[in-house]
mmCIF file of C-alpha atoms and ligand atoms in Angstrom:
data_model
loop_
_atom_site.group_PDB
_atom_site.id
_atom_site.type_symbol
_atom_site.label_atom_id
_atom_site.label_comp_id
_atom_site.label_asym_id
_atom_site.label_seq_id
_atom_site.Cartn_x
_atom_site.Cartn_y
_atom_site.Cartn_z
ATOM 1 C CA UNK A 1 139.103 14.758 139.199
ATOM 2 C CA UNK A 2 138.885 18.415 138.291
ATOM 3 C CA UNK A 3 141.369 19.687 135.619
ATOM 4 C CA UNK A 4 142.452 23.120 136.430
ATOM 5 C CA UNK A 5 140.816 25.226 133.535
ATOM 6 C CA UNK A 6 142.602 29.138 133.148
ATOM 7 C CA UNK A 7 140.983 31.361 130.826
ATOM 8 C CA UNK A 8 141.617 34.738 129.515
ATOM 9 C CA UNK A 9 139.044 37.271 129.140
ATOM 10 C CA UNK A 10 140.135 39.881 126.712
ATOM 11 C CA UNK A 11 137.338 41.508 127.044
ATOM 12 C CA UNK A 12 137.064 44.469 124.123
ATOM 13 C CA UNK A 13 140.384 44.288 123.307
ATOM 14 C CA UNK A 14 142.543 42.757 120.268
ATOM 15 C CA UNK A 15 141.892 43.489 116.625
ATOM 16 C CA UNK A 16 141.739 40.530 114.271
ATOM 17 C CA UNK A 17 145.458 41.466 113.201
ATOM 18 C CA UNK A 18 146.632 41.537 117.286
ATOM 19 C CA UNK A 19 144.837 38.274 118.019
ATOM 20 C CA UNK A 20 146.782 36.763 115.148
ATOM 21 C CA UNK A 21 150.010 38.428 116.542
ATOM 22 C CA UNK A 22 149.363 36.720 120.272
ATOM 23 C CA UNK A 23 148.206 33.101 118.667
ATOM 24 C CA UNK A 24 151.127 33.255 117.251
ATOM 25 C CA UNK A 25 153.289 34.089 120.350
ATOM 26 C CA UNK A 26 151.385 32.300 122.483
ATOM 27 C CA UNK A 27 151.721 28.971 120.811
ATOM 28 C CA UNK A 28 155.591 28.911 120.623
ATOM 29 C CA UNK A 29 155.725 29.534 124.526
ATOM 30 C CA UNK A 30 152.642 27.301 125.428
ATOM 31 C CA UNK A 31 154.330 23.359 126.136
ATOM 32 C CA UNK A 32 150.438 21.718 126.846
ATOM 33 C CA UNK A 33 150.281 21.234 130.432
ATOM 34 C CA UNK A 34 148.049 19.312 132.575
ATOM 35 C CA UNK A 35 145.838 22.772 133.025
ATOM 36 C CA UNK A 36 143.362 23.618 130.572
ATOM 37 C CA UNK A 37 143.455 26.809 128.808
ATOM 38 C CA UNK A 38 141.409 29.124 126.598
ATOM 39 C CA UNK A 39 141.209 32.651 125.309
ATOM 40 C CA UNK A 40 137.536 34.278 125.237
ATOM 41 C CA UNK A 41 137.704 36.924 122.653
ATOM 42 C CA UNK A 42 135.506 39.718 121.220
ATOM 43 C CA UNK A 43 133.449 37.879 118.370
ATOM 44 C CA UNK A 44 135.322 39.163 115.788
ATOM 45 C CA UNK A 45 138.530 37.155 116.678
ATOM 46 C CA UNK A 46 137.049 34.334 116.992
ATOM 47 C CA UNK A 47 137.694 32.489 113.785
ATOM 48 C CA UNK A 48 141.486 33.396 113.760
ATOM 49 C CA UNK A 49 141.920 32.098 117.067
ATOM 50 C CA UNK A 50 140.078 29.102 116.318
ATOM 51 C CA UNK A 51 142.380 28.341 113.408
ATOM 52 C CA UNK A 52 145.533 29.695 115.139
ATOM 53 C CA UNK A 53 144.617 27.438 118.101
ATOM 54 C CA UNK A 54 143.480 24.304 116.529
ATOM 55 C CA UNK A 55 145.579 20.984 117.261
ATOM 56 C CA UNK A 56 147.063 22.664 120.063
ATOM 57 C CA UNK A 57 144.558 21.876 122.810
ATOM 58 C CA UNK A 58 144.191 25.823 123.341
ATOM 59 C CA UNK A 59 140.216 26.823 123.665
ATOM 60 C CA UNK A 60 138.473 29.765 122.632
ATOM 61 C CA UNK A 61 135.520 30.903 123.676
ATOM 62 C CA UNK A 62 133.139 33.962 123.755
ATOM 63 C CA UNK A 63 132.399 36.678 125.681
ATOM 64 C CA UNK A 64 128.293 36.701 125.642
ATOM 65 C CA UNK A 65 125.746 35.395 123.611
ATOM 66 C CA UNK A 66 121.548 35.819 122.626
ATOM 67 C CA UNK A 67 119.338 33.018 123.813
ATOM 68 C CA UNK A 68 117.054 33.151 121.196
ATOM 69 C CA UNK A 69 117.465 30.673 118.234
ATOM 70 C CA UNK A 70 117.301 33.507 115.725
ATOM 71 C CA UNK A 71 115.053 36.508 115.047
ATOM 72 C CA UNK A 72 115.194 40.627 114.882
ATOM 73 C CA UNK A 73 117.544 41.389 117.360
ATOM 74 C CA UNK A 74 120.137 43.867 116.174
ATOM 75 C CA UNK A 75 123.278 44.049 116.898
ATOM 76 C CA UNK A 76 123.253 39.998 118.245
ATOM 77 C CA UNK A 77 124.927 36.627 117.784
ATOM 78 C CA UNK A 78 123.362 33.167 118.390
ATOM 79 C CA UNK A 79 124.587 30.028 119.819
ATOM 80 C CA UNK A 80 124.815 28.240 115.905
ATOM 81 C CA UNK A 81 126.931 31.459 115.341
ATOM 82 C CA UNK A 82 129.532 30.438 117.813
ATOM 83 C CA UNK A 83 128.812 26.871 116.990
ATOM 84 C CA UNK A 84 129.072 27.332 113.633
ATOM 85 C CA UNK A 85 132.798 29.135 114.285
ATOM 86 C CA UNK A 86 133.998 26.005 116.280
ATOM 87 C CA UNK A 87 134.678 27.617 119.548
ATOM 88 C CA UNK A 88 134.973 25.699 122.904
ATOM 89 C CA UNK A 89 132.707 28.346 125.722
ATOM 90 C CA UNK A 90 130.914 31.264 126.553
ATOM 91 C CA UNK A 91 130.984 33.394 129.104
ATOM 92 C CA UNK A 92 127.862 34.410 130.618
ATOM 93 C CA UNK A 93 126.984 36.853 133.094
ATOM 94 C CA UNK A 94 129.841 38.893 133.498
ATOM 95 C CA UNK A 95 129.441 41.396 135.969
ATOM 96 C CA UNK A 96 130.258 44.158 133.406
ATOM 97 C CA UNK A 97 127.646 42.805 131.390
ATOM 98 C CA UNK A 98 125.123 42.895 134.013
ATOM 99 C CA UNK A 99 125.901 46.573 134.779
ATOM 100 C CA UNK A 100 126.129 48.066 131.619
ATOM 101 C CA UNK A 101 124.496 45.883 129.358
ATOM 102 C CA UNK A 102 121.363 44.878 131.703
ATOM 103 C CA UNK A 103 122.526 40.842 132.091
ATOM 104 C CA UNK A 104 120.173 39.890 134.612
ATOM 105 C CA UNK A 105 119.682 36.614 136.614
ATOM 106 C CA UNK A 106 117.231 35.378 134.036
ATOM 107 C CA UNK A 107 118.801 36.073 130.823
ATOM 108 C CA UNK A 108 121.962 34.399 132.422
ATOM 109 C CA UNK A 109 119.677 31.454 132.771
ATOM 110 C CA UNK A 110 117.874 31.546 129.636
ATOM 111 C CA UNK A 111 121.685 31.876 127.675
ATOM 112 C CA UNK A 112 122.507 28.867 129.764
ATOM 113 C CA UNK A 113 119.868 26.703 128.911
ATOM 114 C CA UNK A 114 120.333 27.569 125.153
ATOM 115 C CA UNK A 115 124.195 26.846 125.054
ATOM 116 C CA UNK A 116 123.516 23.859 127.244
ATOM 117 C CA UNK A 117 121.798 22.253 124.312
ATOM 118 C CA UNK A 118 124.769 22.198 122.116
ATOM 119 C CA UNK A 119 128.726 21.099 122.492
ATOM 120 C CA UNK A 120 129.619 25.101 124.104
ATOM 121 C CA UNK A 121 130.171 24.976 127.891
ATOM 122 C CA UNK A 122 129.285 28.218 129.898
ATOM 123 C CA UNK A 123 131.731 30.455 132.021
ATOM 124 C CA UNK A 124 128.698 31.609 134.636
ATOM 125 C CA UNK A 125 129.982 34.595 136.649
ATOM 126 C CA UNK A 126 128.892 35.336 139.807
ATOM 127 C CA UNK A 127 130.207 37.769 142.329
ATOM 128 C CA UNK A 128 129.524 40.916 144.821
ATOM 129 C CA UNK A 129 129.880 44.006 144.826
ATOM 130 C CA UNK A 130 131.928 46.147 147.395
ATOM 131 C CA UNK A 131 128.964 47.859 148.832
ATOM 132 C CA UNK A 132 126.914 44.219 149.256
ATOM 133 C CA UNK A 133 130.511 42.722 150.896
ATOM 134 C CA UNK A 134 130.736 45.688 153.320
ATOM 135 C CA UNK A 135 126.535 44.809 154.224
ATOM 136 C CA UNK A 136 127.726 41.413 155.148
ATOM 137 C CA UNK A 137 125.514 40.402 152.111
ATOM 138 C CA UNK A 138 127.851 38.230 149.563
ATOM 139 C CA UNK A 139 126.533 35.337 150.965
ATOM 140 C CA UNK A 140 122.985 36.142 149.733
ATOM 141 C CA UNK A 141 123.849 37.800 146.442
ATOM 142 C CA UNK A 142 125.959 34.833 145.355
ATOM 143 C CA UNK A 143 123.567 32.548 146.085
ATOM 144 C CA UNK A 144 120.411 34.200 144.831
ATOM 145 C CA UNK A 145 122.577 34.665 141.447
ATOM 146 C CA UNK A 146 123.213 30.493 141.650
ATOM 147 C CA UNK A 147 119.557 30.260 142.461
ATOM 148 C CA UNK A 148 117.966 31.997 139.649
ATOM 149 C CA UNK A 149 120.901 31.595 137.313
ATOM 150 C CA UNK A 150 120.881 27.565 137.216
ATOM 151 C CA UNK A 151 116.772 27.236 137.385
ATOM 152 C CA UNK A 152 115.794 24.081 135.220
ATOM 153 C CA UNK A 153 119.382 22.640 134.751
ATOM 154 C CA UNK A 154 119.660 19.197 135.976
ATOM 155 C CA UNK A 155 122.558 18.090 137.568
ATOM 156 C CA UNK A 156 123.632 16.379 134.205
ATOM 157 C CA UNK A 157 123.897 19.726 132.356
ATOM 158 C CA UNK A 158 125.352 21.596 135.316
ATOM 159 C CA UNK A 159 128.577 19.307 135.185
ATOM 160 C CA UNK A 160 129.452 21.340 131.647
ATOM 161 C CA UNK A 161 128.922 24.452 133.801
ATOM 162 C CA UNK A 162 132.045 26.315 134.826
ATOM 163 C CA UNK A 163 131.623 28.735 137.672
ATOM 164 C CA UNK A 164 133.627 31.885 137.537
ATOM 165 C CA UNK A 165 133.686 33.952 141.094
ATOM 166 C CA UNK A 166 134.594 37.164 140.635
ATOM 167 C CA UNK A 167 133.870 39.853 143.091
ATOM 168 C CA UNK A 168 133.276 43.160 141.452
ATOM 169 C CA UNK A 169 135.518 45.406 143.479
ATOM 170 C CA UNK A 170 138.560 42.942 142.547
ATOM 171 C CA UNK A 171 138.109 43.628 138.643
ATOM 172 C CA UNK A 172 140.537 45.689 136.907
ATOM 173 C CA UNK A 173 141.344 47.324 140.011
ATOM 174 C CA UNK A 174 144.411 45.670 141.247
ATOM 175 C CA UNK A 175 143.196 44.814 144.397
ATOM 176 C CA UNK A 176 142.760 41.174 144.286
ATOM 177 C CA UNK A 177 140.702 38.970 146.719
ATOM 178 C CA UNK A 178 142.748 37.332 148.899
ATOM 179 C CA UNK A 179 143.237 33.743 148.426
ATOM 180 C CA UNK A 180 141.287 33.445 151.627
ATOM 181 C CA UNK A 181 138.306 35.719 150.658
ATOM 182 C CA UNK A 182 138.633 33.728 146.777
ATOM 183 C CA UNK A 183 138.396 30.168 148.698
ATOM 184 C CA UNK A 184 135.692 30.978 151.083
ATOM 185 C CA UNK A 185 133.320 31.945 148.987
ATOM 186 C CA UNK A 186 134.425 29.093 146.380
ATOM 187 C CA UNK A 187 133.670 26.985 149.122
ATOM 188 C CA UNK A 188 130.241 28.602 149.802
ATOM 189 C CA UNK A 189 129.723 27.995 145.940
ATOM 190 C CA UNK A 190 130.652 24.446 145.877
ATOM 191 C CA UNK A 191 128.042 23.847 149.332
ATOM 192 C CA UNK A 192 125.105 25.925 147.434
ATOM 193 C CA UNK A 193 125.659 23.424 144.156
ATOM 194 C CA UNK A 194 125.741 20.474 147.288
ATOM 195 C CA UNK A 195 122.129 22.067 148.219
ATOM 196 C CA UNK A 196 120.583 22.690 144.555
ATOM 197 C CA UNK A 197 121.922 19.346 143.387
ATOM 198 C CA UNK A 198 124.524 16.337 145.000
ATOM 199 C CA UNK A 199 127.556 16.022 146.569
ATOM 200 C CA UNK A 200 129.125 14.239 143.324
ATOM 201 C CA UNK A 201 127.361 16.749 140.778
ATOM 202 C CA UNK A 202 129.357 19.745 142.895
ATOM 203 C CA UNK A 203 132.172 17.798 143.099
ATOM 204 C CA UNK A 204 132.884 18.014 139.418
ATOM 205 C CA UNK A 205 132.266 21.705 138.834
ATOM 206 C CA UNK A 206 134.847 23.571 137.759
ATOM 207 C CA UNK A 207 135.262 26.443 139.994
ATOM 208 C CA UNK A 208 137.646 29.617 138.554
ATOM 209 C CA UNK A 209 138.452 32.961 140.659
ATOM 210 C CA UNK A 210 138.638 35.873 138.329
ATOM 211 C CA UNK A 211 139.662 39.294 139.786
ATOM 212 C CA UNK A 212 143.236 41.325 139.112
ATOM 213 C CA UNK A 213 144.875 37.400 138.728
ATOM 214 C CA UNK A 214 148.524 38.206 137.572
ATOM 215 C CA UNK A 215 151.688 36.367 137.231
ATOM 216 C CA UNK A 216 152.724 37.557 140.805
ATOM 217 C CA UNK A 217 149.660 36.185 142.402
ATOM 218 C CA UNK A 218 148.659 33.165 140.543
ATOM 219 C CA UNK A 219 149.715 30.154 142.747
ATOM 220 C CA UNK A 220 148.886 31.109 145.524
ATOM 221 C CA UNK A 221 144.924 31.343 144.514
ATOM 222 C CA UNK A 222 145.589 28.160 142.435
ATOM 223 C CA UNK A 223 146.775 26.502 145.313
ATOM 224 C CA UNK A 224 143.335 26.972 147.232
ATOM 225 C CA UNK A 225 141.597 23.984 147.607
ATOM 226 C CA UNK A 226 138.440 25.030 146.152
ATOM 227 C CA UNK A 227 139.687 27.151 143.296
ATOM 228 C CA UNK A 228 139.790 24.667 140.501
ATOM 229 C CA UNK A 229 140.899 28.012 137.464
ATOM 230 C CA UNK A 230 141.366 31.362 137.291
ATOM 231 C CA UNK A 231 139.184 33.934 135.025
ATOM 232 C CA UNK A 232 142.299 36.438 133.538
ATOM 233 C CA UNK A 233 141.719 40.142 132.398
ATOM 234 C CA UNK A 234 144.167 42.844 131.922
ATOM 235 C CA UNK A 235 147.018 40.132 132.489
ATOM 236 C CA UNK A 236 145.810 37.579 129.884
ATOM 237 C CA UNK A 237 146.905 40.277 127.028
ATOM 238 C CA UNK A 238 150.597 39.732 127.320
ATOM 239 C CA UNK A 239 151.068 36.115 125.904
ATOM 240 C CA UNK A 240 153.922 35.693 128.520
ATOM 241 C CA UNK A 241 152.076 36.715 131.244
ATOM 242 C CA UNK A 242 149.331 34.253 130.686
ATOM 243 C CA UNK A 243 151.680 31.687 130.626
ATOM 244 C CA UNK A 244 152.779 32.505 133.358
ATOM 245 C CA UNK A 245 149.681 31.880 134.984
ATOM 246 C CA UNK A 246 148.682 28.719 133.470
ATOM 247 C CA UNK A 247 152.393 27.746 134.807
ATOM 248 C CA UNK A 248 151.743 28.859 138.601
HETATM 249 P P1 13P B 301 141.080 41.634 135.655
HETATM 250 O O1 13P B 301 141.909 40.387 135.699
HETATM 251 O O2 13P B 301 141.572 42.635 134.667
HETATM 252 O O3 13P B 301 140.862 42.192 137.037
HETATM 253 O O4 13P B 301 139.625 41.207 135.116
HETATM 254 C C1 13P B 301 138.984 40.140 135.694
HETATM 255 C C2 13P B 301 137.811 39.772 134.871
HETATM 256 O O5 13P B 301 136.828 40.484 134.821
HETATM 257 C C3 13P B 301 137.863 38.538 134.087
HETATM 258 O O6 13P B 301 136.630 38.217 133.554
#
């Protein structure tokens, strides 16, 4: 049985004092529902959240991490960090991260094999751009990103995995996948983790669609067979909108 996971990605938004303000809010509209939720935060609101959230069943996670254990690498936090802070994931791979911040296929893989050691489950994203859709390749990108993104995990390791689809031209843009679009490629995710591993090991990864998910729009992704969560942007700021969501 999946459990329908929604998480927010503020992205770099929220100062320490405005994550405090939406904990805060959040928890007095949040009821704990059968869907699992979390907030992934810029690193420095991640110990307020933490507190805010604890007892309440709410996760926090992170937005990126290093892979190395420690060492000189300015401007960088390791997996003890977030450890260390208590907090529940990690995204990895986002595809702003691999265009601005040069996140390739093989650092995805090395930060997943490093959290993957410890109690923090990675958010992998995956997703096409609008030029590589129109050129009929999503297909291949997604699954060349799965390919060389989950090298050396074993099927054991990939069931902490959460797979986040989010087609580039769908971020921040307002123009959201449709549900179809969302649940065919989900689909095509869940047969490529059939391939690389088994039918029960693909069974029980959590699938999310990220991609200009709002109140408005919410169920009807949700609904999709294949789309176990959703990964929320610009709409996970507003603590009623989010809840929202997690209500579809
Ligand atoms: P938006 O919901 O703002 O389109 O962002 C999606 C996203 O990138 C979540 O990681």
């Amino acid at each position: 049985m999946r459990i329908p996971f929604i998480a927010g990605n503020w992205k770099m938004f929220k100062t320490k004092a405005e994550a405090a303000s939406f904990a805060y809010n959040f928890k007095a509209l949040y009821k704990g529902t059968d869907v699992r939720a979390a907030i992934c935060a810029p690193f420095t609101d991640l110990d307020v959240l933490v507190e805010a959230f604890r007892g309440t069943g709410i996760g926090v996670g992170a937005q990126n991490v290093h892979f190395a254990d420690s060492g000189a690498y300015t401007g960088e936090i390791s997996v003890q960090m977030l450890e260390e802070i208590g907090v529940d994931y990690c995204i990895v791979g986002h595809s702003e991260r691999r265009q601005y911040f040069a996140e390739t296929d093989e650092t995805v893989n090395l930060k997943l094999k490093k959290l993957l050691e410890g109690p923090i489950r990675p958010i992998m994203c995956v997703g096409e751009s609008l030029e590589q859709r129109d050129a009929g390749q999503l297909f291949d990108v997604v699954r060349g990103q799965l390919e060389k993104g989950l090298e050396g995990i074993s099927a054991e390791e990939m069931r902490k995995v959460v797979i986040a689809y989010e087609p580039i031209w769908a971020i921040g843009t307002g123009r959201t996948a449709t549900p179809e679009q969302a649940e065919e490629m989900c689909a095509f995710i869940r047969q490529t983790l059939i391939d690389l591993y088994d039918e029960e090991t693909a069974d029980e990864v959590i699938l999310q669609y990220g991609g200009s998910v709002k109140p408005a729009n919410a169920s009807e992704i949700m609904n999709m067979e294949e789309i176990d969560g959703a990964l929320v942007g610009g709409a996970s700021l507003k603590p009623a909108d989010l809840m929202a969501i997690i209500d579809f």
